[in-house]
Each structure stands twice: as C-alpha cells, then as structure tokens.
Short mmCIF file of C-alpha atoms in Angstrom, two decimals:
data_model
loop_
_atom_site.label_atom_id
_atom_site.label_comp_id
_atom_site.label_asym_id
_atom_site.label_seq_id
_atom_site.Cartn_x
_atom_site.Cartn_y
_atom_site.Cartn_z
CA UNK U 67 -0.58 -4.67 13.74
CA UNK U 68 -1.83 -6.58 11.49
CA UNK U 69 0.44 -5.50 8.57
CA UNK U 70 3.12 -5.73 10.04
CA UNK U 71 2.43 -9.78 11.66
CA UNK U 72 0.51 -11.32 9.03
CA UNK U 73 2.92 -11.00 6.33
CA UNK U 74 5.72 -11.68 8.73
CA UNK U 75 4.09 -15.18 10.16
CA UNK U 76 3.02 -16.50 6.65
CA UNK U 77 5.88 -15.33 4.12
CA UNK U 78 8.81 -17.59 5.53
CA UNK U 79 6.58 -20.54 6.30
CA UNK U 80 4.89 -19.98 2.45
CA UNK U 81 8.43 -19.63 0.49
CA UNK U 82 9.69 -22.04 1.99
CA UNK U 83 6.65 -24.60 1.15
CA UNK U 84 6.01 -23.35 -2.08
CA UNK U 85 10.20 -22.39 -3.08
CA UNK U 86 10.67 -19.18 -5.30
CA UNK U 87 9.04 -20.68 -8.15
CA UNK U 88 6.28 -21.45 -6.50
CA UNK U 89 5.87 -17.71 -5.13
CA UNK U 90 6.69 -16.49 -8.49
CA UNK U 91 3.68 -18.08 -10.01
CA UNK U 92 1.54 -16.93 -7.71
CA UNK U 93 2.45 -13.41 -8.11
CA UNK U 94 2.35 -13.17 -11.36
CA UNK U 95 -1.26 -14.99 -11.77
CA UNK U 96 -2.23 -11.92 -9.18
CA UNK U 97 -0.51 -8.96 -10.42
CA UNK U 98 -2.93 -9.43 -13.77
CA UNK U 99 -5.80 -10.43 -11.56
CA UNK U 100 -5.38 -7.18 -9.74
CA UNK U 101 -4.95 -4.88 -12.88
CA UNK U 102 -8.23 -6.16 -13.96
CA UNK U 103 -9.59 -5.73 -11.07
CA UNK U 104 -8.58 -1.75 -10.62
CA UNK U 105 -10.11 -1.53 -14.05
CA UNK U 106 -13.01 -2.46 -11.92
CA UNK U 107 -13.39 0.41 -9.71
CA UNK U 108 -10.74 2.71 -11.02
CA UNK U 109 -10.55 5.78 -8.88
CA UNK U 110 -13.92 5.37 -6.54
CA UNK U 111 -11.72 4.31 -3.39
CA UNK U 112 -10.62 7.71 -3.14
CA UNK U 113 -13.62 9.60 -5.26
CA UNK U 114 -15.95 7.39 -3.35
CA UNK U 115 -14.06 8.32 0.23
CA UNK U 116 -14.50 12.04 -1.02
CA UNK U 117 -17.44 12.43 -2.09
CA UNK U 118 -19.12 11.14 0.57
CA UNK U 119 -16.64 12.81 3.16
CA UNK U 120 -18.20 15.99 2.07
CA UNK U 121 -21.78 15.77 1.74
CA UNK U 122 -22.00 13.07 5.12
CA UNK U 123 -23.95 16.07 6.85
CA UNK U 124 -26.62 15.60 4.28
CA UNK U 125 -28.57 12.53 4.74
CA UNK U 126 -31.20 12.91 1.53
CA UNK U 127 -27.79 13.56 -0.90
CA UNK U 128 -25.75 10.99 0.61
CA UNK U 129 -28.46 8.25 0.41
CA UNK U 130 -28.88 9.35 -3.33
CA UNK U 131 -24.72 10.08 -3.97
CA UNK U 132 -23.93 6.56 -2.87
CA UNK U 133 -26.14 4.61 -4.50
CA UNK U 134 -24.87 6.48 -7.82
CA UNK U 135 -21.56 5.47 -7.21
CA UNK U 136 -22.35 1.96 -6.48
CA UNK U 137 -23.96 1.76 -9.66
CA UNK U 138 -21.46 3.62 -11.28
CA UNK U 139 -18.72 0.91 -9.71
CA UNK U 140 -20.66 -2.31 -10.72
CA UNK U 141 -20.81 -1.29 -14.52
CA UNK U 142 -17.37 -0.85 -14.31
CA UNK U 143 -16.89 -4.06 -12.81
CA UNK U 144 -19.04 -5.88 -15.07
CA UNK U 145 -16.34 -4.06 -17.76
CA UNK U 146 -13.65 -5.64 -16.21
CA UNK U 147 -14.83 -9.16 -15.80
CA UNK U 148 -16.01 -9.62 -19.22
CA UNK U 149 -13.07 -8.25 -20.27
CA UNK U 150 -11.08 -10.56 -17.88
CA UNK U 151 -13.41 -13.91 -18.72
CA UNK U 152 -11.78 -12.80 -22.40
CA UNK U 153 -7.89 -13.27 -20.83
CA UNK U 154 -8.63 -17.04 -19.60
CA UNK U 155 -10.11 -17.95 -22.54
CA UNK U 156 -7.35 -16.29 -24.33
CA UNK U 157 -4.24 -16.92 -22.14
CA UNK U 158 -5.19 -17.92 -19.22
CA UNK U 159 -4.06 -21.04 -17.07
CA UNK U 160 -6.34 -22.56 -14.12
CA UNK U 161 -4.06 -20.34 -11.81
CA UNK U 162 -6.10 -17.48 -13.62
CA UNK U 163 -9.53 -18.42 -13.00
CA UNK U 164 -9.65 -18.68 -9.57
CA UNK U 165 -8.85 -14.45 -8.96
CA UNK U 166 -12.91 -14.64 -10.41
CA UNK U 167 -13.55 -14.85 -7.09
CA UNK U 168 -11.28 -11.97 -6.40
CA UNK U 169 -12.80 -10.06 -9.20
CA UNK U 170 -16.56 -10.30 -8.64
CA UNK U 171 -15.13 -9.06 -4.76
CA UNK U 172 -13.78 -5.69 -6.48
CA UNK U 173 -18.16 -4.97 -8.11
CA UNK U 174 -19.53 -5.15 -3.79
CA UNK U 175 -16.86 -3.05 -2.38
CA UNK U 176 -18.19 0.12 -0.70
CA UNK U 177 -15.20 0.34 1.59
CA UNK U 178 -15.19 4.15 0.29
CA UNK U 179 -18.54 4.69 2.13
CA UNK U 180 -17.00 3.49 5.90
CA UNK U 181 -14.15 6.29 5.02
CA UNK U 182 -16.06 8.32 3.64
CA UNK U 183 -17.91 8.61 7.19
CA UNK U 184 -14.93 8.02 9.13
CA UNK U 185 -16.02 5.15 10.54
CA UNK U 186 -13.35 2.52 11.00
CA UNK U 187 -14.12 0.35 13.35
CA UNK U 188 -16.54 -1.70 10.36
CA UNK U 189 -13.50 -2.24 8.39
CA UNK U 190 -10.77 -2.44 10.20
CA UNK U 191 -13.03 -5.47 12.83
CA UNK U 192 -13.52 -7.17 9.11
CA UNK U 193 -9.68 -6.77 7.84
CA UNK U 194 -8.64 -8.48 11.47
CA UNK U 195 -10.66 -11.53 11.19
CA UNK U 196 -10.64 -12.37 7.01
CA UNK U 197 -6.39 -11.61 7.71
CA UNK U 198 -6.55 -14.02 10.72
CA UNK U 199 -8.84 -16.78 8.58
CA UNK U 200 -6.62 -16.33 5.72
CA UNK U 201 -3.50 -16.99 7.78
CA UNK U 202 -5.30 -19.78 9.53
CA UNK U 203 -6.11 -21.79 6.33
CA UNK U 204 -2.71 -21.10 4.65
CA UNK U 205 -0.57 -22.86 7.84
CA UNK U 206 -3.64 -25.49 7.63
CA UNK U 207 -4.06 -26.61 3.95
CA UNK U 208 -0.52 -25.51 2.34
CA UNK U 209 1.60 -28.26 2.70
CA UNK U 210 3.30 -28.59 -0.77
CA UNK U 211 4.64 -27.11 -3.76
CA UNK U 212 1.70 -28.23 -5.34
CA UNK U 213 -0.34 -26.13 -3.46
CA UNK U 214 -0.28 -23.16 -5.23
CA UNK U 215 -3.73 -23.33 -6.76
CA UNK U 216 -5.02 -23.69 -2.74
CA UNK U 217 -2.93 -20.81 -1.86
CA UNK U 218 -4.43 -18.65 -4.91
CA UNK U 219 -8.16 -19.68 -3.97
CA UNK U 220 -7.32 -19.01 -0.13
CA UNK U 221 -6.68 -15.53 -1.04
CA UNK U 222 -8.82 -15.00 -3.83
CA UNK U 223 -12.55 -16.60 -1.60
CA UNK U 224 -10.73 -14.09 1.35
CA UNK U 225 -11.50 -11.03 -0.64
CA UNK U 226 -14.37 -11.61 -1.51
CA UNK U 227 -15.64 -12.24 1.94
CA UNK U 228 -14.34 -9.31 3.04
CA UNK U 229 -16.47 -7.13 0.77
CA UNK U 230 -19.22 -9.53 1.61
CA UNK U 231 -19.73 -8.67 5.28
CA UNK U 232 -20.16 -5.05 4.60
CA UNK U 233 -23.39 -4.97 3.84
CA UNK U 234 -25.14 -5.55 6.37
CA UNK U 235 -23.68 -2.45 7.72
CA UNK U 236 -24.10 -0.38 4.82
CA UNK U 237 -27.95 0.63 6.62
CA UNK U 238 -25.90 2.35 9.60
CA UNK U 239 -25.22 4.77 7.48
CA UNK U 240 -27.39 4.66 4.47
CA UNK U 241 -31.00 5.66 4.89
CA UNK U 242 -33.33 4.09 1.72
CA UNK U 243 -32.96 2.92 -1.55
CA UNK U 244 -32.00 4.76 -4.55
CA UNK U 245 -31.94 3.19 -8.48
CA UNK U 246 -30.42 5.94 -10.01
CA UNK U 247 -30.99 7.01 -13.83
CA UNK U 248 -28.15 5.86 -16.18
CA UNK U 249 -27.23 9.43 -16.65
CA UNK U 250 -26.09 10.45 -13.20
CA UNK U 251 -23.60 7.35 -13.07
CA UNK U 252 -21.53 8.90 -16.44
CA UNK U 253 -21.31 11.95 -14.36
CA UNK U 254 -19.66 10.25 -11.72
CA UNK U 255 -17.47 8.28 -14.39
CA UNK U 256 -15.10 11.33 -15.87
CA UNK U 257 -13.77 12.07 -11.78
CA UNK U 258 -13.63 8.18 -11.37
CA UNK U 259 -11.01 8.31 -14.37
CA UNK U 260 -9.32 10.74 -13.28
CA UNK U 261 -8.25 9.37 -10.04
CA UNK U 262 -8.20 6.15 -11.79
CA UNK U 263 -4.95 7.61 -14.16
CA UNK U 264 -2.18 7.80 -11.79
CA UNK U 265 -2.93 4.05 -9.88
CA UNK U 266 -3.32 2.29 -12.59
CA UNK U 267 0.75 4.86 -12.91
CA UNK U 268 1.85 4.29 -9.53
CA UNK U 269 1.33 0.52 -10.30
CA UNK U 270 3.21 0.38 -12.62
CA UNK U 271 5.69 1.06 -10.99
CA UNK U 272 4.52 -1.44 -8.48
CA UNK U 273 2.92 -4.26 -9.84
CA UNK U 274 4.26 -3.90 -13.68
CA UNK U 275 7.42 -4.65 -12.90
CA UNK U 276 6.73 -7.64 -11.06
CA UNK U 277 5.25 -9.09 -14.64
CA UNK U 278 8.13 -8.03 -17.06
CA UNK U 279 10.10 -9.53 -14.32
CA UNK U 280 7.87 -12.91 -14.64
CA UNK U 281 8.68 -12.12 -18.60
CA UNK U 282 11.39 -11.05 -19.43
CA UNK U 283 13.59 -13.01 -16.53
CA UNK U 284 12.19 -16.18 -15.47
CA UNK U 285 9.98 -17.43 -12.22
CA UNK U 286 12.60 -17.31 -9.80
CA UNK U 287 13.91 -14.23 -9.80
CA UNK U 288 9.83 -13.46 -9.65
CA UNK U 289 10.00 -15.10 -6.41
CA UNK U 290 13.12 -13.38 -4.97
CA UNK U 291 12.17 -9.65 -5.87
CA UNK U 292 8.42 -10.50 -4.85
CA UNK U 293 9.27 -12.00 -1.51
CA UNK U 294 11.78 -8.01 -0.61
CA UNK U 295 8.96 -6.40 -1.84
CA UNK U 296 6.16 -8.17 0.31
CA UNK U 297 9.05 -7.00 3.98
CA UNK U 298 8.98 -3.45 2.04
CA UNK U 299 5.33 -3.17 1.66
CA UNK U 300 4.87 -4.26 5.81
CA UNK U 301 5.88 -0.37 6.97
CA UNK U 302 4.07 1.15 4.61
CA UNK U 303 0.57 -0.66 5.52
CA UNK U 304 0.75 1.71 8.10
CA UNK U 305 1.24 4.47 6.41
CA UNK U 306 -1.14 3.86 4.36
CA UNK U 307 -3.37 3.36 7.18
CA UNK U 308 -2.62 6.64 8.00
CA UNK U 309 -3.54 8.79 4.44
CA UNK U 310 -6.76 6.13 4.62
CA UNK U 311 -8.05 8.13 7.67
CA UNK U 312 -7.06 11.41 7.12
CA UNK U 313 -8.26 11.40 3.48
CA UNK U 314 -12.00 12.05 4.77
CA UNK U 315 -10.54 14.24 7.17
CA UNK U 316 -8.84 16.70 5.50
CA UNK U 317 -11.86 16.13 2.75
CA UNK U 318 -14.29 17.68 5.62
CA UNK U 319 -12.27 20.24 6.57
CA UNK U 320 -11.70 21.45 3.18
CA UNK U 321 -15.62 21.57 2.73
CA UNK U 322 -16.37 23.44 5.55
CA UNK U 323 -13.72 25.80 5.25
CA UNK U 324 -11.42 24.74 7.90
CA UNK U 325 -8.41 24.39 5.78
CA UNK U 326 -5.84 25.85 7.52
CA UNK U 327 -6.67 23.31 10.42
CA UNK U 328 -5.91 20.46 8.03
CA UNK U 329 -2.98 21.48 7.05
CA UNK U 330 -1.42 22.02 10.22
CA UNK U 331 -1.94 18.47 10.90
CA UNK U 332 0.03 17.45 8.03
CA UNK U 333 3.05 18.65 9.81
CA UNK U 334 2.62 16.24 12.47
CA UNK U 335 1.79 13.28 10.76
CA UNK U 336 4.63 13.73 8.31
CA UNK U 337 6.49 13.73 11.57
CA UNK U 338 4.99 10.51 12.06
CA UNK U 339 5.29 8.78 8.35
CA UNK U 340 9.13 9.62 8.61
CA UNK U 341 9.76 8.04 11.98
CA UNK U 342 8.71 5.05 11.04
CA UNK U 343 10.13 5.22 7.64
CA UNK U 344 13.14 5.87 8.46
CA UNK U 345 13.80 4.03 11.60
CA UNK U 346 12.61 0.80 9.11
CA UNK U 347 14.70 2.16 5.95
CA UNK U 348 17.56 1.86 7.92
CA UNK U 349 16.86 -1.38 10.36
CA UNK U 350 16.19 -3.30 7.24
CA UNK U 351 19.34 -1.89 5.87
CA UNK U 352 21.85 -3.23 8.61
CA UNK U 353 18.87 -6.68 8.99
CA UNK U 354 18.38 -7.27 5.51
CA UNK U 355 20.51 -9.73 4.37
CA UNK U 356 20.50 -11.82 7.26
CA UNK U 357 16.52 -11.21 7.34
CA UNK U 358 16.49 -12.97 4.23
CA UNK U 359 17.86 -16.21 5.31
CA UNK U 360 16.52 -16.15 8.53
CA UNK U 361 12.78 -15.75 6.75
CA UNK U 362 13.07 -17.31 3.50
CA UNK U 363 15.58 -19.96 3.56
CA UNK U 364 19.13 -20.71 2.15
CA UNK U 365 17.47 -20.56 -1.29
CA UNK U 366 16.40 -16.68 -0.93
CA UNK U 367 20.12 -14.81 -0.41
CA UNK U 368 19.39 -12.45 -2.70
CA UNK U 369 16.22 -11.14 -0.91
CA UNK U 370 18.45 -10.27 1.41
CA UNK U 371 20.20 -8.04 -1.48
CA UNK U 372 17.46 -6.66 -2.75
CA UNK U 373 15.95 -5.94 0.75
CA UNK U 374 19.08 -3.52 1.55
CA UNK U 375 18.42 -2.04 -1.76
CA UNK U 376 14.70 -1.15 -1.67
CA UNK U 377 14.80 0.03 2.02
CA UNK U 378 15.87 3.33 0.14
CA UNK U 379 12.53 3.52 -1.47
CA UNK U 380 10.33 3.89 2.25
CA UNK U 381 11.22 7.12 3.03
CA UNK U 382 9.98 8.40 -0.34
CA UNK U 383 7.25 6.02 -0.77
CA UNK U 384 6.35 7.70 2.77
CA UNK U 385 6.67 11.13 2.18
CA UNK U 386 4.81 11.36 -1.03
CA UNK U 387 1.96 9.41 0.29
CA UNK U 388 1.42 12.13 3.01
CA UNK U 389 1.75 14.89 1.05
CA UNK U 390 -0.93 12.95 -2.25
CA UNK U 391 -3.71 11.56 -0.05
CA UNK U 392 -3.58 14.10 2.84
CA UNK U 393 -3.22 17.33 0.44
CA UNK U 394 -3.49 16.74 -3.04
CA UNK U 395 -6.62 14.39 -3.30
CA UNK U 396 -8.71 16.09 -0.27
CA UNK U 397 -8.00 19.32 -2.23
CA UNK U 398 -8.40 18.04 -5.52
CA UNK U 399 -5.51 19.23 -6.88
CA UNK U 400 -5.76 15.60 -9.40
CA UNK U 401 -3.89 16.96 -12.23
CA UNK U 402 -0.83 17.81 -9.84
CA UNK U 403 -0.91 14.39 -8.80
CA UNK U 404 -1.74 12.29 -11.97
CA UNK U 405 1.28 14.30 -14.34
CA UNK U 406 3.49 12.76 -11.46
CA UNK U 407 3.02 9.62 -11.43
CA UNK U 408 2.16 9.68 -15.77
CA UNK U 409 5.48 10.46 -15.97
CA UNK U 410 7.21 8.55 -13.21
CA UNK U 411 5.26 5.26 -15.16
CA UNK U 412 7.04 6.41 -18.82
CA UNK U 413 10.34 6.60 -16.77
CA UNK U 414 9.64 3.34 -15.06
CA UNK U 415 8.24 1.22 -17.96
CA UNK U 416 11.52 2.35 -20.71
CA UNK U 417 13.63 1.39 -17.81
CA UNK U 418 12.58 -2.08 -16.34
CA UNK U 419 12.35 -2.79 -19.81
CA UNK U 420 16.15 -1.70 -20.41
CA UNK U 421 17.46 -3.01 -16.90
CA UNK U 422 15.19 -6.18 -16.12
CA UNK U 423 17.04 -8.52 -19.54
CA UNK U 424 20.85 -7.10 -17.94
CA UNK U 425 20.30 -7.71 -14.25
CA UNK U 426 17.24 -9.46 -13.21
CA UNK U 427 15.63 -8.42 -10.03
CA UNK U 428 18.18 -6.02 -9.18
CA UNK U 429 17.66 -4.24 -12.44
CA UNK U 430 13.71 -4.20 -11.37
CA UNK U 431 14.83 -2.78 -7.51
CA UNK U 432 17.27 -0.20 -8.95
CA UNK U 433 14.48 1.12 -11.64
CA UNK U 434 12.19 0.98 -8.64
CA UNK U 435 14.26 3.36 -6.33
CA UNK U 436 15.10 5.96 -9.33
CA UNK U 437 11.11 6.12 -10.00
CA UNK U 438 10.18 6.64 -6.51
CA UNK U 439 12.93 8.79 -6.33
CA UNK U 440 11.26 11.02 -9.19
CA UNK U 441 7.47 11.12 -8.52
CA UNK U 442 8.58 12.19 -5.07
CA UNK U 443 10.14 14.31 -6.25
CA UNK U 444 7.53 16.11 -8.49
CA UNK U 445 5.19 15.54 -5.67
CA UNK U 446 6.96 18.10 -3.20
CA UNK U 447 7.00 20.28 -6.55
CA UNK U 448 3.63 20.81 -7.24
CA UNK U 449 2.18 20.65 -3.25
CA UNK U 450 5.74 23.89 -1.63
CA UNK U 451 3.17 26.60 -2.81
CA UNK U 452 0.09 25.33 0.15
CA UNK U 453 2.63 23.02 1.98
CA UNK U 454 5.69 23.74 4.63
CA UNK U 455 8.54 21.85 2.85
CA UNK U 456 11.27 23.40 4.56
CA UNK U 457 10.00 22.46 7.99
CA UNK U 458 9.33 18.77 6.99
CA UNK U 459 12.65 18.64 5.34
CA UNK U 460 14.28 20.23 8.66
CA UNK U 461 11.74 18.49 11.38
CA UNK U 462 12.79 14.75 9.42
CA UNK U 463 16.46 15.58 9.31
CA UNK U 464 17.65 14.52 12.22
CA UNK U 465 15.51 11.16 11.74
CA UNK U 466 17.44 10.46 9.45
CA UNK U 467 21.16 10.81 11.53
CA UNK U 468 19.51 8.12 14.03
CA UNK U 469 18.70 6.41 11.83
CA UNK U 470 22.43 6.23 10.67
CA UNK U 471 23.48 5.92 13.93
CA UNK U 472 21.13 3.10 14.90
CA UNK U 473 22.30 1.02 11.63
CA UNK U 474 25.93 1.46 12.15
CA UNK U 475 25.13 0.62 16.26
CA UNK U 476 23.42 -2.62 14.65
CA UNK U 477 26.18 -3.31 12.67
CA UNK U 478 28.98 -3.55 15.58
CA UNK U 479 26.67 -5.56 18.01
CA UNK U 480 26.36 -7.86 14.27
CA UNK U 481 29.62 -8.27 14.05
CA UNK U 482 30.62 -8.94 18.40
CA UNK U 483 28.20 -11.33 17.88
CA UNK U 484 29.04 -13.22 14.94
CA UNK U 485 32.85 -13.75 16.85
CA UNK U 486 30.57 -16.22 19.78
CA UNK U 487 29.01 -17.52 16.76
CA UNK U 488 24.93 -16.98 17.37
CA UNK U 489 23.00 -18.50 15.38
CA UNK U 490 21.32 -16.57 12.82
CA UNK U 491 17.63 -16.81 14.39
CA UNK U 492 18.74 -15.61 17.94
CA UNK U 493 20.56 -12.46 16.02
CA UNK U 494 18.75 -11.40 14.24
CA UNK U 495 15.93 -10.69 17.88
CA UNK U 496 19.13 -9.27 19.36
CA UNK U 497 19.64 -6.93 16.32
CA UNK U 498 16.18 -6.05 16.04
CA UNK U 499 15.06 -5.26 19.66
CA UNK U 500 18.49 -3.69 19.86
CA UNK U 501 18.18 -1.26 17.17
CA UNK U 502 14.69 -0.61 18.45
CA UNK U 503 16.22 0.61 21.76
CA UNK U 504 18.99 2.67 20.16
CA UNK U 505 15.80 4.29 18.28
CA UNK U 506 13.87 4.82 20.72
CA UNK U 507 17.20 6.11 23.39
CA UNK U 508 18.11 8.48 20.56
CA UNK U 509 14.74 10.08 19.92
CA UNK U 510 14.14 10.10 23.79
CA UNK U 511 17.36 12.58 23.34
CA UNK U 512 15.81 14.50 20.76
CA UNK U 513 12.59 15.94 21.98
CA UNK U 514 14.67 16.15 25.43
CA UNK U 515 17.00 19.12 23.53
CA UNK U 516 14.36 19.99 21.04
CA UNK U 517 11.02 22.14 22.06
CA UNK U 518 9.73 21.77 17.92
CA UNK U 519 11.32 18.45 18.22
CA UNK U 520 9.08 17.36 22.21
CA UNK U 521 5.98 18.47 20.86
CA UNK U 522 5.51 16.38 17.94
CA UNK U 523 7.08 13.44 19.24
CA UNK U 524 5.10 13.80 22.73
CA UNK U 525 2.10 14.56 20.85
CA UNK U 526 2.73 11.48 18.52
CA UNK U 527 3.09 9.42 21.52
CA UNK U 528 -0.10 10.45 22.83
CA UNK U 529 -2.19 10.11 19.79
#
C-alpha cells in the first residue's frame, strides 16, 4: 500500500516545486549513485536470501554463514565507496557528494537475513516508518526549485537510517559473533557476482536509459521520463514484494525436497501478478494522459504520452518477475537467468544510442518496451521445461479481455463526462473508481462461470 501511496502523494508536489529540470537533476545524480550502490552489494540481496533460507534450521551454520556474507559485503562496499570518491573528485558535483550516505548504507544492509528467515514484519515496519518520515520531510522542507539538494539529502539520509535501525534485531536470528577468515569470504564472491551480472544487466534498461537521456537529450526530457517511470514502478512494487516473499519460501521448499508444492503455488502467484498488472496497464492506457496533467501539472503533457506507452511493459515485467524470482533463482538456474538479461542489456544499449538522439524520451520508452518483451520471452523459454507455461497463458487470457473492456468503458465515460465539463481532478477520480468497479465486476463474473478461475480468485481473495 505504501508502494502505491507515497509516490502518488509526493510526485505531484515535487514535480511542481522542482520542475522538470529539478526532477531530472535529482534523477541523474541518484542513478549514478545507484550504480555504485549495486557494485557495493553485488548480488547479495538474492544470494544472501537464498543462502540463509537454505540453512535457517541449523543455528550454528547460519551464524557462521551470516558473518561470512556480511564481511564479504563490507569488503565489496568499501571498494565501491573508494571508486565513488574517485568519481566525485573527477566528475562529481554537490548533489553527487550528498549520496555518499546512500553508498555507506549499502555496506550495512542486512535485509537478506530477514528475508531468508521469512521475518518480514521487521523490514515492513521499518520501511513504513522511514517512507512516511521522508514524505513528511519533503512537504515540510522542500519549498522551491533551489531545494533539489535538500531533496537528495532527505532521501540519502532515509536510506542510511533504514539500514541502521535493522541491526538491533539481528540478534533475534543470529546467536553468536564470528570473524571469518579471508578465504571464507572469497568463496562467496563468485556466486554473489553471478547473481550480480543479471542485476547490473537489468539496471541497464531500468536505470542507464535515464543516464543516457540526461547525456544525449536534456534534463527536461529526463524529468518527463522519470515521472512516467515512477508511476510505472508503483504497481511493480507490489509484484516485487510478492517475489521477495516467495523467493525464500521456494528456496526452503527446494532444499527440503518439496519442490512440487512450490511449483503448484506459482500458478496462484502468477495469476495474482497478472490480475494486478493487466488492471493497471489498461487503467494507465485509459487515464494516463489526464493522470499526468492532474498529478504533475500542465507542463507534463509529455509524461502522459510516455505513461500510456510504457504501461505496456507492466504485464511483461510482472510475468518475468514471477518466473525469475519464484523459480529460476530459488532453483539455482542462474545461467538461464543471466543469459536473458545480458542479451536484453546489450540490445537496450544499442537501441537507446540510436533512438534517444532522434526521439528523446519517447525513443527510450519504445526501446524499453522492446527490451522488456525480449527478456520476458527469453525467461519464459528457459523455464518452459520446468513450469506449465501454457497453463499460465490460459489463466491470463481472460484477464486481458477484462482489461480491454474496462479500458473501453472508462474512455466512454470520459467522453460522456467531458460534455458536462467536469473538472480534470474529479474526472480522474471518477474514471479510476468506475474502472475498478468494472474490472472487479467482470472478474466476479469470470469466477462464477469458470471453475478453475473461481478457485484461483477465491484463494487470492482469502490470502
């Protein structure tokens, strides 16, 4: 819920206060720092989660493993921080310097321990409090276009505090302290790097495209694209949360010889993901142009176009996320995972270098669609021997039909209400409410007339 609420609350305020150029400057500095942060942790979030989940019933082994993983992370984070300081000396500015706190926070990040233990309460409470505090600080302290640095400071400090507050709870799961030998650390580097390769490759078409827009186009174009991307990432936050929960569960089931039980569960999570993704895709297609103007301001009509175009990627990313996070990684099929995202990264860079100079942010949006489609197809092909892909497709097709009918209904409503000159904010609210009612009603009709969908939808409602 916070993944939905916080960006929707802060984005319209920030877009008006900071303007497209301010949003673009923030986005550029953050995305550069984000790359160094990724190098600091490598693939530890996924590797650590999977490793802890596999040994969580063995306390002594788990204690030793935790400290080996943490000191390995300290080693890589120290190296990444040194590189970032070199970057600051050669190319950095005042905004980049503030992000040092974010780089330091990555060294202390032990989220993977709590995920591996399936102890989500602590991390959820932490995230909830920190997100609300940062939102509060944004509204209180950011008052003009010169406050970009303050926005960066609030976010960077929020990242740092969110990692520090986790440490008092480590003792709940770790009973003893160990200083591991250096050779023990080295053995974790290779598998962590293996899972880092697809992470960096994925970031190429989720992060590097923004840097390329900033370099090859303008800050304003980057601001338009960044605002659209923030909204697209809101529904994907729900999908990511689902993957974070299921990954350690699948890792545990596989380690205990109950893989079939986990595979059956994936069908339900795939349906859940596709219901959310398809609903929001067609919702954005129907309301994206109006949404951008109401939320971000009259200067963001270009963001509306980008929203409508990029919404197509939501079901692709959701589908790929389920296959990747809920089966390939827990099953340790890292090679299949890596190859798909590596090809997608190369494909994305080549097309962006050609498209952005010609069509600015619109070119990056079209390249994003093509890249996500390619990665989705490759991941699906790599999992076809292990998962019932045909069944997943069959389950999802009715949701597409429902989404199309919802989209048409909302557009018809918009035309009718526009005759009466309804104000844009009220029109947007009415469109969203009407769209949700139509989608929910059609989903209920599907559940009533389809035994298989009745079981899936009923199970999801209970959960």
